[in-house]
Amino acid sequence: MLAAPSRRAFLQQTAGFAGAMLLSQLPLACAAEHDVILVNHVGFAPPAGKFCLLKGQSAVEFAVIDKSTGQTAFKGVMSPVGGDLGPYLVGDFSELQQAGSYAIQCGGAASGDFAIAADIYESAVAKSVSYFSRQRCGNSKTGHHAPCHLDDGRRSDTGQLEDVTGGWHDACDLRKWVNATLYGVTGLYRVLDTMGPNWQRQRILDEVRWGNQYFLKMQEPAGYVMDYCGGDDGNHWTDNRRSTADDRPIHVDPCDLPSQYHFLAAQAAMTRHFAQDDPAYSHICRGAAIKCVQWCGRAEQPSTTAALSMAIMAAIEMHRALGGDEYRTMASAHVRQLLELQTTGFFRAEPNKPEPFRAIMHGNLPLLALCQALETFPAHPDAPLWRHGLRLHTDFLQSLAQRAAFGTIPFGLYADRDPGGSRRLGSYWYRWFMKPRDENPSAGEWWVGINAHLASNGVGLCKAGRILKLPQLMQLAQRQLDWILGVNPFATSTVTGVGRNQPQLFQTDEFTPPTPLIAGGVMNGLGGSANDEVVLAAGEYNTCEYWTPMTAYTMWLMAELQIGS
Ligand SMILES: [Zn+2]
């Protein structure tokens, strides 16, 4: 838990802003020192939904103070909202759209400073792009302990040396899981797609190409991508010399099926993005994509929500890169299968089983897949069906978000049993946070916070808001980011160098030097106890370790919220 002195320091930092004269004009119902007003530490794009929270149960007036003049820019009432995560007062100042620097006051309580600006998240997204350059593995100039792992790796089947150098370290460790680190490629090209082709273009293309060299090297001639080099048996620095005892093993088995499609989507996106800048490299990625899609055609056909969603997004990226009807047909066939797994709002994880889909690393894949199908093929004959499925799902997400004052989306639904917390929803249970044990029996007690879950939902809600023309979905998307950037019971931002009051970063004792603080790195984020109560766990890997999916989805969400509707 966050130590009390940190919270006091936070209050002291934020209590002395201009406009204090207004304090006497406001009710004192929320004057206690520890009742810090929670608001996104960075701020908002002008048209965004803007909410602030304060612990309490009685409505109270609040004021948004313009820091440049000390004058009140907006006055409103914070109203009580109960629910699972405690009684809070919620204020809505979405009407305030004037660019500027602001803080909120309510009685003796105050928020930190924040801004309203059209380019509100540009600096934060740029930091997250740079985060990847600090996580570079191999012979880089920018990696935090470069050069490193020049001896990756040795095949687990034949013992032969094979060059799989490059890529990124996945977390506050040195592992290079393919399924998780692929999110680095995805996050970077999605930022480019969202912010516009000229926003930090060379910087992003350079970074994504660095990461992609590892994935290209991990593709076998048969077309599939191997599992990983540097896992639990390779989480150490090496002597950088090949054929010595510390060379890291390459686990040559195919990565899981959703990640094969994820790899395919990544290579198709690289084909498209490099077509003008470097046609030769684009051609290499195109070849990798074709080989992978051919292997996927021979492999087990996707049937789970995770695999179908990834296959839809892969087919869409193939269509965007190569055109033609073939991949549009593939995408629509998979969307049809995916919608068969939808049950009044949510998606089951697989056919013939009641368990709902939930995913800590992948986030809300079916939401993203449906949105991207509608963005890419809005006039498809099946589009009305897709739109109906999307509306059902977003209605469901909205109703779930109303179960607590923060407006966040609970982590998941559970069939058949109470997963801890006794939170019922019809014949199902739900939790705000991943279970601290038994989520995945093979993973033992491994669990992490929910930043990727929140940010992926946020991305999908932004897209759905545009597609369905429902501004309230954009507002809901904003609240997922708000939680990551300070609107949570600990008033903590879990992004290094963005916002304030970050918890202590997890530091491993498995190797030296450990991963340093890296600006733009997104930690796993707040998690939950066995009874689903929010947990900060400062310094622990569960909540306070960087992880690629968390960083990728968060920077993508910031880009989506900045461009708005
Ligand atoms: Zn390395």
XYZ file of C-alpha atoms and ligand atoms in Angstrom:
566
model
C 0.000 0.000 0.000
C 1.060 3.561 -0.591
C 2.739 4.979 2.493
C 0.867 7.799 4.203
C 3.733 10.345 3.882
C 3.556 10.077 0.087
C -0.080 11.016 0.115
C 0.579 13.960 2.451
C 3.355 15.167 0.175
C 0.994 14.883 -2.765
C -1.571 17.023 -0.983
C 1.015 19.627 -0.035
C 2.179 19.867 -3.640
C -1.309 20.525 -4.870
C -2.918 22.598 -2.131
C -1.288 25.967 -2.675
C -2.447 27.032 -6.108
C -3.868 30.379 -7.095
C -7.539 30.979 -6.516
C -7.474 29.902 -2.884
C -9.714 32.847 -2.087
C -12.622 30.840 -3.417
C -12.312 28.324 -0.628
C -14.389 30.397 1.726
C -17.227 30.563 -0.774
C -17.672 26.815 -1.015
C -19.237 24.340 1.383
C -16.782 22.665 3.696
C -18.344 19.219 3.511
C -15.178 17.719 2.079
C -12.469 19.634 3.887
C -10.554 16.714 5.385
C -6.896 16.775 4.461
C -6.783 13.281 3.027
C -9.721 13.820 0.702
C -7.680 14.685 -2.347
C -9.758 15.337 -5.435
C -8.984 12.753 -8.081
C -8.613 13.918 -11.662
C -6.521 12.751 -14.628
C -2.991 13.937 -13.787
C -2.258 14.991 -17.367
C -5.641 16.305 -18.445
C -7.991 16.119 -21.393
C -8.510 16.923 -25.048
C -11.070 19.775 -25.361
C -14.112 17.674 -26.378
C -13.357 14.811 -23.949
C -15.513 13.660 -21.056
C -14.018 15.198 -17.910
C -14.723 13.764 -14.473
C -13.333 14.246 -10.986
C -13.882 12.170 -7.860
C -13.735 12.717 -4.142
C -14.401 10.286 -1.355
C -17.691 11.105 0.349
C -21.444 10.592 0.460
C -23.040 14.068 0.362
C -23.272 16.263 -2.708
C -20.952 19.242 -2.680
C -20.108 22.153 -4.940
C -16.762 22.181 -6.741
C -14.913 24.738 -8.832
C -12.445 24.373 -11.671
C -9.883 27.143 -11.291
C -8.016 28.618 -14.272
C -4.388 28.664 -13.092
C -3.418 31.606 -15.288
C -6.036 33.977 -13.839
C -7.043 32.416 -10.529
C -10.647 32.733 -11.637
C -13.337 30.078 -11.573
C -13.664 28.603 -15.068
C -16.434 26.151 -14.199
C -18.680 25.470 -11.235
C -20.580 22.261 -10.656
C -21.813 19.770 -8.094
C -20.127 16.521 -7.199
C -22.850 13.956 -6.605
C -22.692 10.731 -4.616
C -22.196 7.508 -6.539
C -22.010 4.321 -4.549
C -21.003 0.921 -5.786
C -18.403 -1.758 -5.381
C -15.250 0.315 -4.932
C -16.550 2.623 -2.222
C -18.666 5.768 -1.867
C -17.395 8.653 -3.968
C -18.664 11.987 -5.174
C -18.386 12.407 -8.933
C -18.189 15.761 -10.701
C -18.665 16.220 -14.447
C -17.014 19.252 -16.046
C -17.079 18.016 -19.644
C -18.623 21.355 -20.688
C -15.329 23.108 -20.001
C -13.467 22.941 -23.313
C -11.265 26.039 -23.204
C -7.567 25.156 -23.483
C -5.598 26.037 -20.372
C -4.095 24.902 -17.097
C -6.518 24.101 -14.292
C -7.025 22.625 -10.838
C -10.159 21.656 -8.938
C -11.154 22.930 -5.506
C -13.819 21.743 -3.170
C -13.824 23.033 0.378
C -10.349 22.388 1.787
C -9.565 19.697 -0.773
C -7.805 20.180 -4.047
C -6.681 18.324 -7.109
C -3.294 18.531 -8.744
C -2.822 20.677 -11.827
C -3.993 19.383 -15.175
C -4.416 20.804 -18.665
C -6.987 20.955 -21.418
C -5.212 20.992 -24.767
C -5.597 19.674 -28.309
C -2.185 18.002 -28.108
C -2.722 16.797 -24.549
C -1.096 13.340 -24.754
C 1.578 13.996 -27.361
C 4.404 14.193 -24.871
C 3.210 11.071 -23.037
C 2.853 9.032 -26.229
C 6.320 10.174 -27.346
C 7.720 8.972 -24.013
C 6.146 5.544 -24.485
C 7.619 5.335 -27.990
C 11.027 6.091 -26.474
C 10.435 3.501 -23.755
C 10.863 0.823 -26.418
C 14.260 2.172 -27.459
C 15.444 1.821 -23.844
C 14.166 -1.765 -23.825
C 16.076 -2.675 -26.975
C 17.873 -5.988 -26.837
C 20.938 -6.635 -29.005
C 23.587 -4.363 -30.478
C 21.773 -1.070 -29.994
C 22.970 2.367 -28.921
C 19.917 2.997 -26.763
C 19.184 -0.155 -24.724
C 19.534 0.324 -20.970
C 22.433 -2.148 -20.840
C 23.515 -2.246 -24.492
C 24.955 -4.154 -26.135
C 23.289 -7.235 -24.706
C 22.394 -10.786 -25.641
C 24.509 -10.801 -28.795
C 24.636 -14.573 -28.302
C 20.855 -15.241 -28.607
C 20.360 -18.127 -28.977
C 20.665 -21.902 -29.080
C 17.871 -24.100 -30.504
C 16.192 -26.308 -27.924
C 15.721 -29.146 -30.451
C 19.068 -29.473 -32.230
C 21.348 -27.436 -29.984
C 22.426 -25.421 -33.042
C 23.207 -21.731 -32.708
C 20.748 -19.460 -34.492
C 20.724 -15.667 -34.680
C 17.621 -14.346 -32.922
C 19.265 -11.174 -31.591
C 17.381 -7.887 -31.438
C 13.851 -7.097 -30.346
C 12.920 -5.746 -26.949
C 13.040 -6.993 -23.384
C 9.458 -7.607 -22.356
C 9.235 -6.172 -18.847
C 11.509 -5.367 -15.880
C 13.189 -8.584 -16.952
C 15.224 -9.747 -19.948
C 12.744 -12.238 -21.348
C 11.628 -12.118 -24.961
C 8.292 -13.946 -25.013
C 6.984 -13.655 -28.562
C 3.310 -13.486 -27.551
C 3.763 -10.513 -25.198
C 6.519 -8.528 -26.941
C 4.608 -8.627 -30.261
C 2.453 -5.966 -28.619
C 5.376 -3.578 -29.043
C 5.033 -3.777 -32.835
C 1.264 -3.450 -32.561
C 1.338 -0.486 -30.181
C 3.825 1.407 -32.330
C 2.078 0.964 -35.671
C -1.335 1.660 -34.137
C 0.023 4.966 -32.799
C 1.246 5.799 -36.297
C -2.156 4.854 -37.764
C -3.982 6.922 -35.133
C -1.819 10.033 -34.793
C -1.357 10.330 -38.555
C 1.382 9.113 -40.888
C 3.712 12.045 -40.244
C 3.649 12.085 -36.462
C 7.166 11.005 -35.364
C 7.152 8.823 -38.480
C 10.873 8.131 -38.809
C 11.244 7.634 -35.057
C 8.401 5.093 -34.962
C 9.433 3.254 -38.129
C 12.974 2.970 -36.788
C 11.750 1.574 -33.473
C 9.205 -0.851 -34.879
C 11.791 -2.179 -37.302
C 14.212 -2.771 -34.447
C 11.640 -4.832 -32.625
C 10.469 -6.661 -35.708
C 13.907 -8.058 -36.547
C 13.463 -10.485 -33.646
C 10.042 -11.682 -34.805
C 11.243 -12.165 -38.385
C 14.177 -14.225 -37.106
C 11.823 -16.292 -34.943
C 9.790 -17.371 -37.981
C 10.574 -20.914 -39.081
C 10.777 -21.806 -42.800
C 7.416 -23.592 -42.402
C 5.819 -20.192 -41.720
C 5.018 -20.232 -38.004
C 6.696 -18.104 -35.364
C 8.516 -19.898 -32.551
C 7.627 -19.473 -28.891
C 10.480 -17.480 -27.340
C 14.166 -17.030 -26.642
C 14.958 -15.910 -23.125
C 12.191 -17.123 -20.869
C 12.432 -18.315 -17.304
C 15.589 -20.173 -18.360
C 17.143 -17.063 -19.901
C 16.434 -14.195 -17.552
C 20.073 -13.168 -17.126
C 22.719 -11.015 -18.789
C 25.143 -12.986 -20.952
C 28.793 -12.652 -21.996
C 27.702 -11.683 -25.540
C 29.925 -14.456 -26.946
C 28.359 -17.257 -28.919
C 28.945 -20.918 -28.033
C 29.494 -20.315 -24.340
C 27.511 -21.793 -21.498
C 25.247 -18.784 -20.949
C 23.716 -18.717 -24.469
C 19.949 -18.539 -24.072
C 17.752 -21.370 -25.386
C 15.330 -20.794 -28.269
C 12.078 -22.589 -27.574
C 11.261 -23.755 -31.071
C 7.670 -24.930 -30.672
C 5.049 -22.815 -32.432
C 3.747 -19.948 -30.333
C 0.029 -20.204 -29.460
C -2.471 -19.789 -32.329
C -3.717 -16.276 -31.432
C -0.088 -15.123 -31.508
C 0.476 -16.660 -34.964
C -2.321 -14.402 -36.219
C -0.896 -11.527 -34.189
C 2.451 -12.067 -35.951
C 0.617 -12.178 -39.290
C -1.157 -8.884 -38.562
C 2.161 -7.315 -37.550
C 3.933 -8.379 -40.771
C 1.021 -7.203 -42.895
C 1.066 -3.832 -41.118
C 4.844 -3.572 -41.647
C 4.287 -4.346 -45.355
C 1.884 -1.410 -45.561
C 3.836 1.073 -43.456
C 7.170 0.514 -45.207
C 5.794 0.336 -48.758
C 6.883 3.905 -49.554
C 9.792 4.366 -47.146
C 11.639 1.109 -47.802
C 10.081 -1.117 -50.484
C 12.733 -3.814 -50.036
C 11.975 -4.183 -46.312
C 8.234 -4.028 -47.039
C 8.752 -6.928 -49.429
C 10.532 -8.972 -46.735
C 7.603 -8.443 -44.339
C 5.152 -9.318 -47.100
C 6.983 -12.603 -47.657
C 6.848 -13.356 -43.934
C 3.115 -12.604 -43.876
C 2.377 -14.829 -46.870
C 4.343 -17.721 -45.358
C 2.519 -17.320 -42.062
C -0.956 -17.099 -43.586
C -0.231 -20.258 -45.585
C 0.861 -22.046 -42.415
C -2.273 -20.808 -40.610
C -4.371 -22.217 -43.455
C -2.873 -25.665 -42.840
C -3.033 -25.426 -39.039
C -5.913 -25.913 -36.665
C -8.688 -23.485 -37.616
C -9.433 -20.738 -35.103
C -12.464 -21.393 -32.929
C -11.841 -19.564 -29.646
C -12.682 -15.910 -29.080
C -8.986 -15.036 -28.770
C -7.925 -16.831 -31.953
C -10.937 -15.657 -33.993
C -10.458 -12.040 -32.915
C -6.771 -12.124 -33.815
C -7.586 -13.865 -37.127
C -10.096 -11.113 -37.966
C -7.546 -8.385 -37.280
C -4.882 -10.291 -39.237
C -7.195 -10.669 -42.250
C -8.013 -6.952 -42.087
C -4.317 -6.031 -42.028
C -3.681 -8.402 -44.961
C -6.500 -6.707 -46.863
C -5.092 -3.269 -46.080
C -1.630 -4.344 -47.227
C -2.490 -6.433 -50.272
C -6.074 -5.513 -51.214
C -8.437 -7.904 -53.003
C -11.445 -9.889 -51.844
C -9.707 -12.926 -50.363
C -8.917 -11.387 -46.991
C -12.188 -9.500 -46.753
C -13.946 -12.852 -47.133
C -11.657 -14.398 -44.507
C -12.387 -11.544 -42.087
C -16.157 -11.709 -42.523
C -16.228 -15.506 -42.116
C -14.376 -15.195 -38.824
C -16.615 -12.348 -37.620
C -19.593 -14.613 -38.220
C -17.980 -17.299 -36.045
C -17.079 -14.750 -33.378
C -20.648 -13.478 -33.156
C -21.819 -17.045 -32.580
C -19.837 -16.906 -29.335
C -21.647 -13.747 -28.200
C -24.206 -14.212 -25.436
C -26.378 -11.194 -24.645
C -23.548 -8.749 -24.486
C -20.416 -10.659 -23.655
C -18.410 -13.331 -25.445
C -17.827 -16.894 -24.318
C -14.168 -17.928 -24.448
C -14.818 -20.952 -26.674
C -17.678 -22.915 -28.252
C -19.789 -25.258 -26.126
C -18.522 -23.926 -22.806
C -20.168 -21.284 -20.626
C -16.989 -19.577 -19.371
C -16.846 -15.935 -20.534
C -13.817 -14.565 -22.378
C -11.386 -12.464 -20.309
C -7.718 -11.802 -20.974
C -5.099 -10.036 -18.926
C -2.507 -9.713 -21.710
C -4.664 -9.444 -24.840
C -7.368 -7.243 -23.350
C -10.764 -6.967 -25.033
C -9.923 -8.589 -28.377
C -13.499 -9.182 -29.613
C -14.355 -5.509 -29.091
C -11.284 -4.442 -31.079
C -11.921 -6.997 -33.828
C -15.554 -5.939 -34.316
C -14.604 -2.261 -34.407
C -11.866 -2.830 -36.937
C -14.151 -4.899 -39.162
C -16.671 -2.031 -39.170
C -13.990 0.620 -39.731
C -12.519 -1.265 -42.686
C -15.649 -2.689 -44.335
C -18.494 -0.344 -43.331
C -20.555 -1.276 -46.394
C -20.142 -5.049 -46.087
C -23.500 -6.881 -46.389
C -22.959 -8.290 -42.880
C -22.113 -4.888 -41.384
C -25.597 -4.389 -39.821
C -25.104 -7.672 -37.936
C -21.642 -6.619 -36.807
C -23.017 -3.257 -35.674
C -25.750 -5.008 -33.710
C -23.190 -7.235 -31.969
C -21.023 -4.222 -31.197
C -23.958 -2.301 -29.744
C -24.953 -5.260 -27.565
C -21.418 -5.486 -26.237
C -20.942 -1.776 -25.565
C -24.351 -1.574 -23.835
C -23.130 -4.390 -21.639
C -19.812 -2.652 -20.889
C -21.671 0.546 -20.004
C -23.924 -1.297 -17.565
C -20.908 -2.984 -15.929
C -19.072 0.322 -15.580
C -21.974 1.714 -13.555
C -21.233 -0.712 -10.741
C -18.593 1.598 -9.263
C -17.957 5.326 -9.135
C -14.768 5.191 -11.242
C -16.479 4.203 -14.500
C -13.914 1.498 -15.200
C -14.732 -1.854 -16.793
C -14.513 -4.888 -14.464
C -11.810 -7.373 -15.437
C -14.099 -10.286 -16.154
C -17.139 -12.471 -15.732
C -17.040 -15.970 -14.282
C -19.454 -18.862 -14.779
C -20.238 -21.598 -12.248
C -18.371 -20.286 -9.217
C -17.654 -17.245 -7.093
C -14.080 -16.251 -7.977
C -13.790 -14.231 -4.748
C -15.553 -11.015 -3.869
C -19.143 -12.361 -4.086
C -20.076 -9.974 -6.864
C -23.112 -11.343 -8.709
C -24.394 -10.501 -12.159
C -27.439 -12.631 -12.977
C -26.237 -16.209 -12.954
C -22.587 -15.088 -13.283
C -20.023 -13.566 -10.988
C -17.603 -10.784 -11.864
C -14.412 -9.254 -10.545
C -12.849 -5.839 -11.030
C -9.392 -7.379 -10.845
C -7.679 -10.582 -11.875
C -7.798 -13.346 -9.279
C -4.584 -13.556 -7.277
C -4.512 -17.304 -7.855
C -6.021 -20.074 -10.011
C -6.711 -17.814 -13.004
C -4.461 -20.087 -15.007
C -3.646 -23.293 -13.141
C -0.317 -23.695 -14.949
C 0.736 -20.228 -13.824
C 0.321 -20.962 -10.119
C -0.157 -17.759 -8.183
C 0.930 -15.445 -10.965
C -1.303 -12.414 -11.313
C -0.919 -8.822 -12.478
C -2.765 -5.513 -12.578
C -5.279 -4.555 -15.203
C -3.843 -1.633 -17.201
C -3.880 -3.542 -20.529
C -7.442 -4.653 -19.856
C -8.566 -1.079 -19.151
C -6.622 0.508 -22.000
C -7.749 -2.070 -24.590
C -11.363 -1.483 -23.565
C -10.696 2.240 -23.845
C -9.354 1.888 -27.391
C -12.362 -0.187 -28.416
C -14.806 2.225 -26.765
C -13.257 5.177 -28.655
C -13.687 3.328 -31.920
C -17.191 2.133 -31.034
C -18.156 5.685 -30.046
C -17.236 6.882 -33.540
C -18.793 3.926 -35.366
C -22.080 3.975 -33.439
C -22.078 7.777 -33.052
C -22.440 7.475 -29.277
C -20.412 10.178 -27.497
C -21.006 8.505 -24.128
C -18.731 5.665 -25.249
C -15.903 8.148 -25.828
C -16.519 9.434 -22.293
C -16.334 5.898 -20.946
C -13.067 5.373 -22.843
C -11.611 8.449 -21.133
C -12.390 7.007 -17.719
C -10.296 3.907 -18.427
C -7.264 6.153 -18.986
C -8.204 8.339 -16.023
C -7.780 5.339 -13.709
C -4.289 4.622 -15.105
C -3.323 8.307 -14.748
C -4.400 8.926 -11.174
C -8.161 8.551 -10.765
C -7.965 5.573 -8.428
C -8.102 5.130 -4.641
C -4.338 5.754 -4.331
C -4.199 8.858 -6.556
C -1.302 7.156 -8.294
C -0.196 7.265 -11.910
C 1.230 3.904 -12.989
C 3.097 5.419 -15.951
C 6.678 6.513 -15.289
C 7.293 10.172 -16.094
C 3.611 10.858 -16.829
C 1.478 12.205 -14.002
C 2.480 12.028 -10.338
C 2.778 9.887 -7.285
C 3.992 6.739 -9.014
C 4.530 3.685 -6.799
C 8.002 2.241 -6.482
C 9.019 0.258 -9.572
C 9.541 -3.494 -9.179
C 13.229 -4.315 -9.093
C 14.373 -7.878 -9.647
C 17.192 -9.541 -7.750
C 17.709 -12.067 -10.567
C 20.297 -9.987 -12.491
C 22.436 -6.867 -12.169
C 22.035 -4.133 -13.222
C 18.256 -4.380 -12.979
C 15.856 -2.569 -15.311
C 15.939 1.161 -14.451
C 13.069 3.629 -14.363
C 12.151 4.355 -17.997
C 9.929 7.310 -18.905
C 6.795 6.209 -20.724
C 6.921 2.676 -19.299
C 3.499 1.519 -18.143
C 3.337 -0.718 -15.097
C 0.895 -3.607 -14.771
C -1.284 -1.319 -12.685
C -3.481 -1.724 -9.653
C -4.717 -5.222 -8.888
C -7.059 -6.931 -6.466
C -7.022 -9.089 -3.362
C -8.689 -12.502 -3.084
C -11.865 -10.619 -2.142
C -11.472 -8.247 -5.081
C -10.435 -5.220 -3.050
C -8.066 -2.855 -4.834
C -4.356 -3.430 -4.105
C -1.383 -1.156 -4.847
C 1.478 -3.455 -3.699
C 4.248 -0.892 -4.283
C 7.465 -2.441 -5.581
C 5.876 -5.818 -6.389
C 5.962 -7.343 -9.879
C 2.191 -7.885 -9.806
C 1.370 -4.202 -10.023
C 4.618 -2.263 -10.403
C 6.523 -3.995 -13.203
C 6.589 -2.654 -16.751
C 5.020 -4.928 -19.326
C 4.811 -4.579 -23.107
C 1.015 -5.058 -23.469
C 0.343 -2.438 -20.779
C 2.584 0.118 -22.485
C 1.328 -0.671 -25.997
C -2.377 -0.417 -25.200
C -1.980 2.674 -23.014
C -0.107 4.667 -25.642
C -2.617 3.578 -28.280
C -5.480 4.728 -26.025
C -3.837 8.107 -25.415
C -3.505 8.556 -29.187
C -7.179 7.632 -29.715
C -8.391 10.002 -26.993
C -6.293 12.852 -28.306
C -7.764 12.650 -31.814
C -11.215 12.309 -30.223
C -14.352 11.828 -32.278
Zn 19.075 -8.086 -24.137
